[in-house]
Amino acid sequence: MTKTEMDIRSVLGPAGGSIRPLAAASDLFARRMFEERMDSEDIFLTKDIYPIVAVWLQKKPGATGRAIERLAARCWDLGDRGRLSEIAGKNLREPPAPRDIMIYFAWYSHKGIPYFEAMKGKQPLLFLREASVFGKKVGEFPLKSCQKRSAE
């Protein structure tokens, strides 16, 4: 059993069906964020996560996506909300989106810290990359070209 599966089981308990779709999706999300250094906002579930997990599990992408979303909903509806809040790093008052649950498990399982704690700045920035526009670094543009022009 992987660390992610153990963390999901700590929320859902021993009962229930397979948690492999959610565990695989969270692990893939972690790989995209931490190894491939993609920003979480640039990761699309239907393009970057569900089809690959579907291949791993030998299922159709639509069925895999629904299974992942059902498992994420079950974490909130039937799981230990206190434990889920601990993994997230703050008291959750409303059901998080499936994407958010994957991010919580990815951070907690692969970095060992809750997501919101990492976002408070206790974790060094992971996604520093030079921003560019049309092949030029943002710092190369003169400030005047970026400022709003006055009405003439």
Coordinates of N, CA and C in Angstrom, one line a residue:
M1 N 0.8 -1.2 0.0 CA 0.0 0.0 0.0 C 0.9 1.2 0.0
T2 N 0.6 2.2 -0.9 CA 1.4 3.4 -1.0 C 1.0 4.4 0.1
K3 N 1.9 5.4 0.3 CA 1.6 6.4 1.3 C 0.3 7.1 1.0
T4 N 0.0 7.4 -0.3 CA -1.2 8.1 -0.7 C -2.4 7.2 -0.3
E5 N -2.3 5.9 -0.6 CA -3.4 5.0 -0.3 C -3.6 4.9 1.2
M6 N -2.6 4.9 2.0 CA -2.7 4.9 3.5 C -3.4 6.2 3.9
D7 N -3.0 7.4 3.3 CA -3.7 8.6 3.7 C -5.1 8.7 3.4
I8 N -5.5 8.1 2.2 CA -6.9 8.1 1.8 C -7.7 7.1 2.7
R9 N -7.1 6.0 3.0 CA -7.7 5.1 4.0 C -7.8 5.7 5.4
S10 N -6.9 6.6 5.8 CA -7.1 7.2 7.1 C -8.3 8.1 7.1
V11 N -8.7 8.6 5.9 CA -9.9 9.4 5.9 C -11.2 8.5 5.7
L12 N -11.1 7.6 4.8 CA -12.3 6.8 4.5 C -12.5 5.6 5.4
G13 N -11.5 5.1 6.0 CA -11.6 3.9 6.9 C -11.4 2.7 6.0
P14 N -11.5 1.5 6.6 CA -11.2 0.2 5.9 C -12.4 -0.2 5.0
A15 N -13.6 0.3 5.3 CA -14.8 -0.2 4.5 C -14.8 0.5 3.1
G16 N -15.5 -0.1 2.3 CA -15.7 0.6 0.9 C -15.0 -0.2 -0.1
G17 N -15.1 0.3 -1.3 CA -14.4 -0.3 -2.5 C -13.0 0.1 -2.7
S18 N -12.6 0.0 -3.9 CA -11.2 0.4 -4.3 C -11.0 1.9 -4.2
I19 N -9.9 2.2 -3.7 CA -9.5 3.6 -3.7 C -8.4 3.9 -4.7
R20 N -8.1 2.9 -5.5 CA -7.0 3.1 -6.5 C -7.1 4.2 -7.4
P21 N -8.4 4.5 -8.0 CA -8.5 5.6 -8.9 C -8.1 7.0 -8.2
L22 N -8.5 7.3 -7.0 CA -8.2 8.5 -6.4 C -6.7 8.5 -6.0
A23 N -6.2 7.4 -5.5 CA -4.8 7.4 -5.2 C -3.9 7.6 -6.4
A24 N -4.2 6.9 -7.5 CA -3.4 7.1 -8.7 C -3.5 8.5 -9.2
A25 N -4.7 9.1 -9.2 CA -4.9 10.5 -9.6 C -4.1 11.4 -8.8
S26 N -4.1 11.2 -7.5 CA -3.3 12.1 -6.6 C -1.8 12.0 -6.8
D27 N -1.4 10.7 -7.0 CA 0.0 10.5 -7.3 C 0.5 11.1 -8.6
L28 N -0.4 11.0 -9.6 CA -0.1 11.6 -10.9 C -0.1 13.2 -10.8
F29 N -1.0 13.7 -10.0 CA -1.0 15.2 -9.7 C 0.3 15.6 -9.1
A30 N 0.7 14.8 -8.1 CA 2.0 15.1 -7.4 C 3.2 15.0 -8.4
R31 N 3.2 14.0 -9.3 CA 4.3 13.9 -10.3 C 4.3 15.2 -11.2
R32 N 3.1 15.6 -11.6 CA 3.1 16.8 -12.5 C 3.6 18.0 -11.7
M33 N 3.2 18.2 -10.5 CA 3.6 19.4 -9.7 C 5.0 19.3 -9.3
F34 N 5.5 18.2 -8.8 CA 6.8 18.2 -8.1 C 7.9 17.7 -9.0
E35 N 7.7 16.8 -9.9 CA 8.7 16.3 -10.8 C 8.8 17.1 -12.1
E36 N 7.6 17.3 -12.7 CA 7.5 18.0 -13.9 C 7.4 19.5 -13.7
R37 N 7.2 19.9 -12.5 CA 7.2 21.3 -12.1 C 6.1 22.1 -12.8
M38 N 5.0 21.5 -12.9 CA 3.8 22.2 -13.5 C 3.1 22.9 -12.3
D39 N 2.6 24.1 -12.6 CA 1.7 24.8 -11.6 C 0.4 24.0 -11.6
S40 N -0.2 23.9 -10.4 CA -1.4 23.1 -10.2 C -2.6 23.7 -11.1
E41 N -2.5 25.0 -11.4 CA -3.5 25.7 -12.2 C -3.4 25.3 -13.7
D42 N -2.2 24.8 -14.1 CA -2.0 24.4 -15.4 C -2.3 22.9 -15.7
I43 N -2.7 22.2 -14.7 CA -3.0 20.7 -14.8 C -4.5 20.6 -15.0
F44 N -4.9 20.0 -16.1 CA -6.3 19.8 -16.4 C -6.7 18.4 -16.2
L45 N -7.8 18.2 -15.3 CA -8.1 16.8 -15.0 C -8.5 16.0 -16.2
T46 N -9.3 16.5 -17.1 CA -9.8 15.7 -18.2 C -8.7 15.5 -19.3
K47 N -7.7 16.3 -19.3 CA -6.6 16.1 -20.3 C -5.4 15.5 -19.7
D48 N -5.0 15.9 -18.5 CA -3.7 15.5 -17.9 C -3.8 14.4 -16.9
I49 N -4.9 14.1 -16.3 CA -5.0 13.2 -15.2 C -5.9 12.0 -15.6
Y50 N -7.2 12.2 -15.9 CA -8.1 11.1 -16.1 C -7.7 10.1 -17.2
P51 N -7.2 10.6 -18.4 CA -6.9 9.6 -19.4 C -5.7 8.7 -19.0
I52 N -4.7 9.3 -18.3 CA -3.5 8.5 -17.9 C -3.9 7.5 -16.9
V53 N -4.7 7.9 -15.9 CA -5.1 7.0 -14.8 C -6.0 5.9 -15.4
A54 N -6.8 6.2 -16.4 CA -7.6 5.2 -17.1 C -6.8 4.2 -17.8
V55 N -5.7 4.6 -18.4 CA -4.8 3.6 -19.0 C -4.2 2.7 -17.9
W56 N -3.7 3.3 -16.8 CA -3.1 2.5 -15.8 C -4.1 1.5 -15.2
L57 N -5.3 1.9 -15.1 CA -6.4 1.0 -14.5 C -7.1 0.2 -15.5
Q58 N -6.8 0.4 -16.8 CA -7.4 -0.3 -17.9 C -8.9 -0.1 -17.9
K59 N -9.3 1.2 -17.8 CA -10.7 1.6 -17.9 C -10.9 2.7 -18.8
K60 N -12.1 3.1 -19.1 CA -12.4 4.2 -20.0 C -12.2 5.5 -19.2
P61 N -11.7 6.6 -19.9 CA -11.4 7.9 -19.2 C -12.7 8.4 -18.5
G62 N -13.8 8.3 -19.1 CA -15.1 8.8 -18.5 C -15.4 8.1 -17.2
A63 N -15.3 6.8 -17.3 CA -15.6 6.0 -16.1 C -14.6 6.2 -15.0
T64 N -13.3 6.4 -15.4 CA -12.3 6.7 -14.4 C -12.5 8.0 -13.7
G65 N -12.9 9.1 -14.5 CA -13.2 10.4 -14.0 C -14.3 10.3 -13.0
R66 N -15.4 9.6 -13.3 CA -16.5 9.5 -12.4 C -16.1 8.8 -11.1
A67 N -15.3 7.7 -11.2 CA -14.9 7.0 -10.1 C -14.1 7.9 -9.1
I68 N -13.2 8.7 -9.7 CA -12.3 9.6 -8.9 C -13.2 10.6 -8.2
E69 N -14.2 11.2 -9.0 CA -15.0 12.2 -8.4 C -15.9 11.6 -7.3
R70 N -16.4 10.4 -7.5 CA -17.2 9.8 -6.4 C -16.4 9.5 -5.2
L71 N -15.1 9.0 -5.4 CA -14.3 8.8 -4.2 C -14.0 10.1 -3.5
A72 N -13.7 11.2 -4.2 CA -13.5 12.5 -3.6 C -14.7 12.9 -2.8
A73 N -15.9 12.7 -3.4 CA -17.1 13.1 -2.7 C -17.3 12.3 -1.4
R74 N -16.9 11.0 -1.5 CA -17.1 10.1 -0.4 C -16.1 10.5 0.8
C75 N -15.0 11.1 0.5 CA -14.1 11.6 1.5 C -14.8 12.6 2.4
W76 N -15.6 13.4 1.8 CA -16.3 14.5 2.5 C -17.6 13.9 3.1
D77 N -18.4 13.2 2.4 CA -19.7 12.7 2.8 C -19.6 11.6 3.9
L78 N -18.7 10.7 3.7 CA -18.7 9.5 4.6 C -17.3 9.4 5.4
G79 N -16.4 10.2 5.0 CA -15.0 10.1 5.6 C -14.9 10.9 6.9
D80 N -13.7 10.8 7.5 CA -13.4 11.5 8.7 C -13.0 12.9 8.3
R81 N -13.9 13.9 8.5 CA -13.7 15.2 8.1 C -12.6 15.9 8.9
G82 N -12.4 15.5 10.1 CA -11.3 16.0 10.9 C -10.0 15.6 10.3
R83 N -9.8 14.4 9.9 CA -8.6 13.9 9.3 C -8.4 14.6 7.9
L84 N -9.5 14.8 7.2 CA -9.3 15.4 5.9 C -8.9 16.9 6.1
S85 N -9.4 17.5 7.1 CA -9.0 18.9 7.4 C -7.6 19.0 7.8
E86 N -7.1 17.9 8.6 CA -5.7 17.9 9.0 C -4.8 17.7 7.7
I87 N -5.2 16.9 6.8 CA -4.4 16.7 5.5 C -4.4 18.0 4.7
A88 N -5.6 18.7 4.7 CA -5.7 20.0 4.0 C -4.9 21.1 4.6
G89 N -4.9 21.1 6.0 CA -4.1 22.1 6.7 C -5.0 23.2 7.2
K90 N -6.3 23.1 7.1 CA -7.2 24.1 7.7 C -8.6 23.4 7.9
N91 N -9.4 24.0 8.7 CA -10.7 23.5 9.0 C -11.6 23.7 7.7
L92 N -12.0 22.6 7.1 CA -12.9 22.7 5.9 C -14.3 22.8 6.3
R93 N -15.0 23.8 5.8 CA -16.4 24.0 6.2 C -17.4 23.6 5.2
E94 N -16.9 23.4 3.9 CA -17.8 23.0 2.9 C -17.0 22.0 2.0
P95 N -17.7 21.2 1.2 CA -17.1 20.1 0.5 C -16.1 20.7 -0.5
P96 N -14.8 20.2 -0.5 CA -13.9 20.7 -1.5 C -14.1 20.0 -2.9
A97 N -13.7 20.6 -3.9 CA -13.8 20.0 -5.3 C -12.9 18.8 -5.4
P98 N -13.2 17.9 -6.2 CA -12.3 16.7 -6.4 C -10.9 17.1 -6.7
R99 N -10.7 18.1 -7.5 CA -9.4 18.6 -7.8 C -8.6 19.0 -6.6
D100 N -9.3 19.7 -5.6 CA -8.7 20.2 -4.4 C -8.3 19.0 -3.5
I101 N -9.2 18.0 -3.5 CA -8.9 16.8 -2.6 C -7.6 16.1 -3.2
M102 N -7.5 16.0 -4.5 CA -6.3 15.4 -5.1 C -5.1 16.2 -4.7
I103 N -5.2 17.6 -4.8 CA -4.0 18.4 -4.4 C -3.7 18.2 -2.9
Y104 N -4.7 18.2 -2.0 CA -4.4 18.0 -0.6 C -3.6 16.7 -0.4
F105 N -4.1 15.6 -1.0 CA -3.4 14.3 -0.8 C -2.1 14.3 -1.5
A106 N -1.9 15.0 -2.6 CA -0.6 15.0 -3.3 C 0.4 15.7 -2.4
W107 N 0.1 16.9 -1.8 CA 1.0 17.6 -0.9 C 1.3 16.8 0.3
Y108 N 0.3 16.3 0.9 CA 0.5 15.6 2.2 C 1.2 14.3 2.0
S109 N 0.9 13.5 1.0 CA 1.6 12.2 0.8 C 3.0 12.4 0.3
H110 N 3.3 13.4 -0.6 CA 4.6 13.4 -1.2 C 5.5 14.5 -0.6
K111 N 5.0 15.5 0.1 CA 5.8 16.5 0.7 C 5.8 16.4 2.2
G112 N 4.7 15.7 2.8 CA 4.7 15.5 4.2 C 4.1 16.7 5.0
I113 N 3.6 17.7 4.2 CA 3.0 18.8 4.9 C 1.6 19.1 4.3
P114 N 0.7 19.7 5.1 CA -0.6 20.0 4.6 C -0.6 21.1 3.6
Y115 N -1.5 21.1 2.6 CA -1.5 22.0 1.5 C -1.5 23.5 2.0
F116 N -2.4 23.8 2.8 CA -2.6 25.3 3.2 C -1.4 25.7 4.1
E117 N -0.8 24.8 4.8 CA 0.4 25.2 5.5 C 1.6 25.5 4.5
A118 N 1.7 24.7 3.4 CA 2.7 25.0 2.4 C 2.4 26.3 1.7
M119 N 1.1 26.7 1.5 CA 0.8 27.9 0.8 C 1.0 29.1 1.7
K120 N 1.2 29.0 3.0 CA 1.5 30.1 3.9 C 2.9 30.6 3.8
G121 N 3.7 29.9 3.0 CA 5.1 30.3 2.8 C 6.1 29.5 3.6
K122 N 5.6 28.4 4.3 CA 6.6 27.6 5.1 C 7.3 26.7 4.2
Q123 N 6.8 26.4 3.0 CA 7.5 25.6 2.0 C 8.1 26.6 1.0
P124 N 9.4 26.3 0.6 CA 10.0 27.2 -0.4 C 9.2 27.2 -1.7
L125 N 9.3 28.2 -2.5 CA 8.6 28.3 -3.7 C 9.1 27.2 -4.7
L126 N 8.1 26.5 -5.2 CA 8.5 25.3 -6.1 C 8.4 25.7 -7.6
F127 N 7.7 26.7 -7.9 CA 7.4 26.9 -9.3 C 8.0 28.2 -9.9
L128 N 9.2 28.5 -9.4 CA 9.8 29.7 -9.9 C 10.3 29.4 -11.3
R129 N 9.9 30.1 -12.2 CA 10.4 30.0 -13.6 C 10.3 31.4 -14.2
E130 N 11.1 31.7 -15.1 CA 11.2 33.0 -15.7 C 10.0 33.2 -16.6
A131 N 9.2 34.2 -16.4 CA 8.1 34.5 -17.2 C 8.5 35.1 -18.5
S132 N 7.9 34.8 -19.6 CA 8.3 35.4 -20.9 C 7.1 35.7 -21.7
V133 N 7.2 36.7 -22.5 CA 6.1 37.1 -23.4 C 6.8 37.3 -24.8
F134 N 6.3 36.6 -25.8 CA 6.8 36.7 -27.1 C 8.3 36.5 -27.2
G135 N 8.8 35.5 -26.4 CA 10.2 35.2 -26.4 C 11.1 36.1 -25.6
K136 N 10.6 37.2 -25.0 CA 11.4 38.1 -24.2 C 11.0 37.9 -22.7
K137 N 12.0 37.9 -21.9 CA 11.8 37.9 -20.5 C 11.0 39.1 -20.0
V138 N 10.1 38.9 -19.1 CA 9.3 40.0 -18.6 C 10.1 41.2 -18.2
G139 N 11.2 41.0 -17.5 CA 12.1 42.1 -17.1 C 12.7 42.9 -18.2
E140 N 12.7 42.3 -19.4 CA 13.3 43.0 -20.6 C 12.4 44.1 -21.2
F141 N 11.1 44.1 -20.8 CA 10.2 45.1 -21.4 C 10.4 46.4 -20.6
P142 N 10.4 47.5 -21.2 CA 10.5 48.8 -20.5 C 9.2 49.0 -19.7
L143 N 9.3 49.6 -18.6 CA 8.1 49.8 -17.7 C 7.1 50.6 -18.4
K144 N 7.5 51.6 -19.2 CA 6.5 52.5 -19.9 C 5.6 51.7 -20.8
S145 N 6.1 50.6 -21.4 CA 5.2 49.9 -22.3 C 4.2 49.1 -21.5
C146 N 4.4 48.8 -20.2 CA 3.5 48.1 -19.4 C 2.5 49.0 -18.7
Q147 N 2.8 50.3 -18.6 CA 1.9 51.2 -17.9 C 0.7 51.6 -18.7
K148 N -0.4 51.9 -18.1 CA -1.6 52.4 -18.8 C -1.3 53.8 -19.3
R149 N -1.6 53.9 -20.6 CA -1.4 55.2 -21.2 C -2.4 56.3 -20.7
S150 N -2.0 57.5 -20.6 CA -2.9 58.5 -20.2 C -3.7 59.0 -21.4
A151 N -4.9 59.4 -21.1 CA -5.8 59.9 -22.1 C -5.3 61.2 -22.8
E152 N -5.1 61.2 -24.0 CA -4.5 62.3 -24.7 C -5.5 63.1 -25.5

